[in-house]
Amino acid sequence: MAEPLRHAFGPLTDPRFRRLWLGQAVSQFGSSTAPIAITLAITGGTGSALSLGTVLGTAAVVQLLLLIPAGVWVDRLPRHLVLAAADLVNASVQCAVAVELFAGTVDIAHLTVASAISAAALAFQQPALQGVIPATVAADRLQQANALMGLTKRVTMVLGPGLATTLVLTTGAGAAVLLDAASFLVSAAFSLRLRLPHRTQARRDFFTDLKTGWSEVRSRRWYWTNLIGHCVWNMGRCVYFTVGATVVVDSLGGQLAWGTVLQGGAVGALAGVLVAVRLRPRRPLVVANLCLALGGLPLLLIAAHAPAVLIAVSAGFMYSALGLSGTLWETTVQQRIPADRISRVLAYDWFSSLLLNPVSLLAAGPLALAIGEGVTLVSAGLLTLFCCLGLAVLPDVHDASGHPSDTGLPVSVPMEKG
């Protein structure tokens, strides 16, 4: 037992990864409390779903618009400094929000601006983080490092909501937001201590860099076909959280039943990244897509009006498979994409994954009214299932072994991706 645990947590023996992991763990814990606290503050202070939608929707649009340009700039800059800068911006924003909430005011315009600034920082942080991880850990421990990052995120997602609710009920929403601000400061301090080398590059035209990033995506069939699969999977999840939630609450046991389904998903997600720490498949993207195919199962069970407990178990399998799939995907991309272009490529990944989410969330309800809830759920479930199964048998996906043969990098020396 001791040896598997030592192997699983081996990346933490490298001080560079340990600093990165500690900073991100603290930040993710803080960030798991603030959104819930702000949501409760808005709904309690205004009682308006429109106000909440304005704040959340603005953030989603800003993040989507900035992802690809941010990926270009992250490739030009030292990524650990980008992480630190994003943390400092978020710390400043959350401090301002906390002060306002402590004063007992809920100004939707101010919160909308704050959420937009935070979303802009997040657009830079996401591609920077995935580029930093390989620079802090030995190549043979990269998958374990990604799994540990995923494990930390899942644990905070389980613990954060309870703490946020407790803080809101006892000391107010401002305390939870202030905790998030402090966590960003801690993360920034750890990122600044990484001191990773940065390879100076010749100045290039912004649009040339943008085009180069797109060429990297387009030239790898295994990559862009998987982006289509990710987009379809997310569309299915949008139906799951709208039409699926409505059916469960209205017909299969009420809010308690839906809460049970969500809890099953949370436990499954945690189990998935635990498996990812140890599992090293020879065909990682085949396994990843077979895992994603399980995303259709809860949709089909809800359509069939299966018992809520069975749906919760299926949600556990879905999110367990998602946790494993995400780790395998991240590791494969980090190993196979050229070091100086990875953030631009990852920005296209995030962009394509999020692009149709707003449309799907808005269209799912009207579509269910037009063709029926059952037909909508079955259609989304089967589309998710067959799309991911189809990707698993594509020759390019099958041949993407995860080895960094097309990056030009030595497998034993982690390098700064910047």
PDB file of N, CA, C and O in Angstrom, residues 71-109:
ATOM      1  N   GLY A  71      -4.320  33.185 -25.134  1.00  0.00           N
ATOM      2  CA  GLY A  71      -3.400  32.084 -25.417  1.00  0.00           C
ATOM      3  C   GLY A  71      -2.176  32.538 -26.182  1.00  0.00           C
ATOM      4  O   GLY A  71      -1.054  32.068 -25.933  1.00  0.00           O
ATOM      5  N   VAL A  72      -2.353  33.468 -27.113  1.00  0.00           N
ATOM      6  CA  VAL A  72      -1.220  34.009 -27.868  1.00  0.00           C
ATOM      7  C   VAL A  72      -0.265  34.739 -26.943  1.00  0.00           C
ATOM      8  O   VAL A  72       0.955  34.545 -26.984  1.00  0.00           O
ATOM      9  N   TRP A  73      -0.789  35.595 -26.067  1.00  0.00           N
ATOM     10  CA  TRP A  73       0.069  36.366 -25.176  1.00  0.00           C
ATOM     11  C   TRP A  73       0.753  35.490 -24.138  1.00  0.00           C
ATOM     12  O   TRP A  73       1.907  35.735 -23.761  1.00  0.00           O
ATOM     13  N   VAL A  74       0.063  34.466 -23.664  1.00  0.00           N
ATOM     14  CA  VAL A  74       0.678  33.577 -22.672  1.00  0.00           C
ATOM     15  C   VAL A  74       1.889  32.869 -23.259  1.00  0.00           C
ATOM     16  O   VAL A  74       2.887  32.648 -22.570  1.00  0.00           O
ATOM     17  N   ASP A  75       1.839  32.523 -24.548  1.00  0.00           N
ATOM     18  CA  ASP A  75       2.991  31.892 -25.193  1.00  0.00           C
ATOM     19  C   ASP A  75       4.179  32.846 -25.301  1.00  0.00           C
ATOM     20  O   ASP A  75       5.316  32.415 -25.460  1.00  0.00           O
ATOM     21  N   ARG A  76       3.950  34.144 -25.229  1.00  0.00           N
ATOM     22  CA  ARG A  76       5.021  35.131 -25.351  1.00  0.00           C
ATOM     23  C   ARG A  76       5.649  35.488 -24.007  1.00  0.00           C
ATOM     24  O   ARG A  76       6.713  36.104 -23.966  1.00  0.00           O
ATOM     25  N   LEU A  77       4.989  35.145 -22.920  1.00  0.00           N
ATOM     26  CA  LEU A  77       5.403  35.604 -21.594  1.00  0.00           C
ATOM     27  C   LEU A  77       5.782  34.429 -20.698  1.00  0.00           C
ATOM     28  O   LEU A  77       5.367  33.291 -20.944  1.00  0.00           O
ATOM     29  N   PRO A  78       6.569  34.681 -19.636  1.00  0.00           N
ATOM     30  CA  PRO A  78       6.827  33.623 -18.641  1.00  0.00           C
ATOM     31  C   PRO A  78       5.514  33.211 -17.977  1.00  0.00           C
ATOM     32  O   PRO A  78       4.845  34.034 -17.351  1.00  0.00           O
ATOM     33  N   ARG A  79       5.149  31.966 -18.112  1.00  0.00           N
ATOM     34  CA  ARG A  79       3.809  31.547 -17.702  1.00  0.00           C
ATOM     35  C   ARG A  79       3.604  31.631 -16.187  1.00  0.00           C
ATOM     36  O   ARG A  79       2.490  31.886 -15.724  1.00  0.00           O
ATOM     37  N   HIS A  80       4.646  31.399 -15.393  1.00  0.00           N
ATOM     38  CA  HIS A  80       4.448  31.477 -13.945  1.00  0.00           C
ATOM     39  C   HIS A  80       4.167  32.920 -13.522  1.00  0.00           C
ATOM     40  O   HIS A  80       3.439  33.159 -12.554  1.00  0.00           O
ATOM     41  N   LEU A  81       4.694  33.893 -14.265  1.00  0.00           N
ATOM     42  CA  LEU A  81       4.383  35.294 -13.969  1.00  0.00           C
ATOM     43  C   LEU A  81       2.956  35.647 -14.410  1.00  0.00           C
ATOM     44  O   LEU A  81       2.293  36.476 -13.780  1.00  0.00           O
ATOM     45  N   VAL A  82       2.489  35.023 -15.491  1.00  0.00           N
ATOM     46  CA  VAL A  82       1.100  35.213 -15.901  1.00  0.00           C
ATOM     47  C   VAL A  82       0.158  34.694 -14.815  1.00  0.00           C
ATOM     48  O   VAL A  82      -0.842  35.343 -14.471  1.00  0.00           O
ATOM     49  N   LEU A  83       0.486  33.520 -14.260  1.00  0.00           N
ATOM     50  CA  LEU A  83      -0.326  32.974 -13.173  1.00  0.00           C
ATOM     51  C   LEU A  83      -0.363  33.932 -11.988  1.00  0.00           C
ATOM     52  O   LEU A  83      -1.428  34.191 -11.405  1.00  0.00           O
ATOM     53  N   ALA A  84       0.809  34.453 -11.608  1.00  0.00           N
ATOM     54  CA  ALA A  84       0.870  35.359 -10.469  1.00  0.00           C
ATOM     55  C   ALA A  84       0.070  36.638 -10.738  1.00  0.00           C
ATOM     56  O   ALA A  84      -0.659  37.131  -9.862  1.00  0.00           O
ATOM     57  N   ALA A  85       0.189  37.179 -11.948  1.00  0.00           N
ATOM     58  CA  ALA A  85      -0.537  38.400 -12.292  1.00  0.00           C
ATOM     59  C   ALA A  85      -2.044  38.168 -12.248  1.00  0.00           C
ATOM     60  O   ALA A  85      -2.807  39.012 -11.739  1.00  0.00           O
ATOM     61  N   ALA A  86      -2.501  37.033 -12.781  1.00  0.00           N
ATOM     62  CA  ALA A  86      -3.934  36.722 -12.751  1.00  0.00           C
ATOM     63  C   ALA A  86      -4.429  36.598 -11.308  1.00  0.00           C
ATOM     64  O   ALA A  86      -5.524  37.070 -10.970  1.00  0.00           O
ATOM     65  N   ASP A  87      -3.625  35.982 -10.448  1.00  0.00           N
ATOM     66  CA  ASP A  87      -4.001  35.855  -9.037  1.00  0.00           C
ATOM     67  C   ASP A  87      -4.104  37.220  -8.368  1.00  0.00           C
ATOM     68  O   ASP A  87      -5.018  37.473  -7.576  1.00  0.00           O
ATOM     69  N   LEU A  88      -3.165  38.109  -8.657  1.00  0.00           N
ATOM     70  CA  LEU A  88      -3.182  39.435  -8.035  1.00  0.00           C
ATOM     71  C   LEU A  88      -4.383  40.249  -8.506  1.00  0.00           C
ATOM     72  O   LEU A  88      -4.989  40.989  -7.720  1.00  0.00           O
ATOM     73  N   VAL A  89      -4.725  40.126  -9.786  1.00  0.00           N
ATOM     74  CA  VAL A  89      -5.918  40.812 -10.296  1.00  0.00           C
ATOM     75  C   VAL A  89      -7.161  40.289  -9.579  1.00  0.00           C
ATOM     76  O   VAL A  89      -8.013  41.071  -9.115  1.00  0.00           O
ATOM     77  N   ASN A  90      -7.273  38.973  -9.471  1.00  0.00           N
ATOM     78  CA  ASN A  90      -8.442  38.391  -8.810  1.00  0.00           C
ATOM     79  C   ASN A  90      -8.495  38.754  -7.331  1.00  0.00           C
ATOM     80  O   ASN A  90      -9.580  38.983  -6.779  1.00  0.00           O
ATOM     81  N   ALA A  91      -7.340  38.797  -6.667  1.00  0.00           N
ATOM     82  CA  ALA A  91      -7.315  39.185  -5.251  1.00  0.00           C
ATOM     83  C   ALA A  91      -7.839  40.603  -5.075  1.00  0.00           C
ATOM     84  O   ALA A  91      -8.634  40.891  -4.160  1.00  0.00           O
ATOM     85  N   SER A  92      -7.432  41.515  -5.960  1.00  0.00           N
ATOM     86  CA  SER A  92      -7.882  42.900  -5.879  1.00  0.00           C
ATOM     87  C   SER A  92      -9.394  43.004  -6.099  1.00  0.00           C
ATOM     88  O   SER A  92     -10.109  43.712  -5.377  1.00  0.00           O
ATOM     89  N   VAL A  93      -9.882  42.283  -7.107  1.00  0.00           N
ATOM     90  CA  VAL A  93     -11.311  42.310  -7.413  1.00  0.00           C
ATOM     91  C   VAL A  93     -12.127  41.769  -6.243  1.00  0.00           C
ATOM     92  O   VAL A  93     -13.134  42.368  -5.823  1.00  0.00           O
ATOM     93  N   GLN A  94     -11.701  40.643  -5.695  1.00  0.00           N
ATOM     94  CA  GLN A  94     -12.469  40.025  -4.612  1.00  0.00           C
ATOM     95  C   GLN A  94     -12.427  40.864  -3.337  1.00  0.00           C
ATOM     96  O   GLN A  94     -13.405  40.887  -2.581  1.00  0.00           O
ATOM     97  N   CYS A  95     -11.322  41.564  -3.107  1.00  0.00           N
ATOM     98  CA  CYS A  95     -11.268  42.466  -1.960  1.00  0.00           C
ATOM     99  C   CYS A  95     -12.311  43.579  -2.108  1.00  0.00           C
ATOM    100  O   CYS A  95     -13.017  43.927  -1.146  1.00  0.00           O
ATOM    101  N   ALA A  96     -12.401  44.150  -3.311  1.00  0.00           N
ATOM    102  CA  ALA A  96     -13.379  45.210  -3.559  1.00  0.00           C
ATOM    103  C   ALA A  96     -14.800  44.692  -3.375  1.00  0.00           C
ATOM    104  O   ALA A  96     -15.656  45.371  -2.775  1.00  0.00           O
ATOM    105  N   VAL A  97     -15.078  43.484  -3.874  1.00  0.00           N
ATOM    106  CA  VAL A  97     -16.419  42.894  -3.727  1.00  0.00           C
ATOM    107  C   VAL A  97     -16.718  42.625  -2.253  1.00  0.00           C
ATOM    108  O   VAL A  97     -17.833  42.882  -1.765  1.00  0.00           O
ATOM    109  N   ALA A  98     -15.726  42.100  -1.519  1.00  0.00           N
ATOM    110  CA  ALA A  98     -15.923  41.792  -0.102  1.00  0.00           C
ATOM    111  C   ALA A  98     -16.264  43.056   0.691  1.00  0.00           C
ATOM    112  O   ALA A  98     -17.161  43.053   1.546  1.00  0.00           O
ATOM    113  N   VAL A  99     -15.555  44.168   0.407  1.00  0.00           N
ATOM    114  CA  VAL A  99     -15.828  45.429   1.101  1.00  0.00           C
ATOM    115  C   VAL A  99     -17.269  45.859   0.861  1.00  0.00           C
ATOM    116  O   VAL A  99     -17.980  46.283   1.789  1.00  0.00           O
ATOM    117  N   GLU A 100     -17.726  45.741  -0.377  1.00  0.00           N
ATOM    118  CA  GLU A 100     -19.094  46.140  -0.695  1.00  0.00           C
ATOM    119  C   GLU A 100     -20.109  45.243   0.009  1.00  0.00           C
ATOM    120  O   GLU A 100     -21.122  45.716   0.526  1.00  0.00           O
ATOM    121  N   LEU A 101     -19.836  43.952   0.045  1.00  0.00           N
ATOM    122  CA  LEU A 101     -20.772  43.035   0.696  1.00  0.00           C
ATOM    123  C   LEU A 101     -20.792  43.246   2.210  1.00  0.00           C
ATOM    124  O   LEU A 101     -21.843  43.137   2.850  1.00  0.00           O
ATOM    125  N   PHE A 102     -19.625  43.537   2.804  1.00  0.00           N
ATOM    126  CA  PHE A 102     -19.597  43.829   4.238  1.00  0.00           C
ATOM    127  C   PHE A 102     -20.416  45.079   4.555  1.00  0.00           C
ATOM    128  O   PHE A 102     -20.980  45.206   5.643  1.00  0.00           O
ATOM    129  N   ALA A 103     -20.453  46.011   3.595  1.00  0.00           N
ATOM    130  CA  ALA A 103     -21.234  47.238   3.798  1.00  0.00           C
ATOM    131  C   ALA A 103     -22.725  46.992   3.666  1.00  0.00           C
ATOM    132  O   ALA A 103     -23.538  47.893   3.922  1.00  0.00           O
ATOM    133  N   GLY A 104     -23.096  45.795   3.244  1.00  0.00           N
ATOM    134  CA  GLY A 104     -24.505  45.435   3.157  1.00  0.00           C
ATOM    135  C   GLY A 104     -25.182  45.846   1.873  1.00  0.00           C
ATOM    136  O   GLY A 104     -26.420  45.868   1.793  1.00  0.00           O
ATOM    137  N   THR A 105     -24.394  46.159   0.838  1.00  0.00           N
ATOM    138  CA  THR A 105     -24.977  46.552  -0.443  1.00  0.00           C
ATOM    139  C   THR A 105     -24.712  45.478  -1.498  1.00  0.00           C
ATOM    140  O   THR A 105     -23.669  44.834  -1.484  1.00  0.00           O
ATOM    141  N   VAL A 106     -25.663  45.319  -2.399  1.00  0.00           N
ATOM    142  CA  VAL A 106     -25.518  44.389  -3.515  1.00  0.00           C
ATOM    143  C   VAL A 106     -25.799  45.179  -4.782  1.00  0.00           C
ATOM    144  O   VAL A 106     -26.944  45.303  -5.224  1.00  0.00           O
ATOM    145  N   ASP A 107     -24.747  45.751  -5.346  1.00  0.00           N
ATOM    146  CA  ASP A 107     -24.867  46.555  -6.555  1.00  0.00           C
ATOM    147  C   ASP A 107     -24.576  45.664  -7.759  1.00  0.00           C
ATOM    148  O   ASP A 107     -23.433  45.240  -7.960  1.00  0.00           O
ATOM    149  N   ILE A 108     -25.588  45.357  -8.556  1.00  0.00           N
ATOM    150  CA  ILE A 108     -25.446  44.425  -9.673  1.00  0.00           C
ATOM    151  C   ILE A 108     -24.455  44.954 -10.706  1.00  0.00           C
ATOM    152  O   ILE A 108     -23.675  44.186 -11.284  1.00  0.00           O
ATOM    153  N   ALA A 109     -24.459  46.258 -10.943  1.00  0.00           N
ATOM    154  CA  ALA A 109     -23.516  46.824 -11.912  1.00  0.00           C
ATOM    155  C   ALA A 109     -22.083  46.597 -11.459  1.00  0.00           C
ATOM    156  O   ALA A 109     -21.218  46.206 -12.257  1.00  0.00           O
TER     157      ALA A 109
END
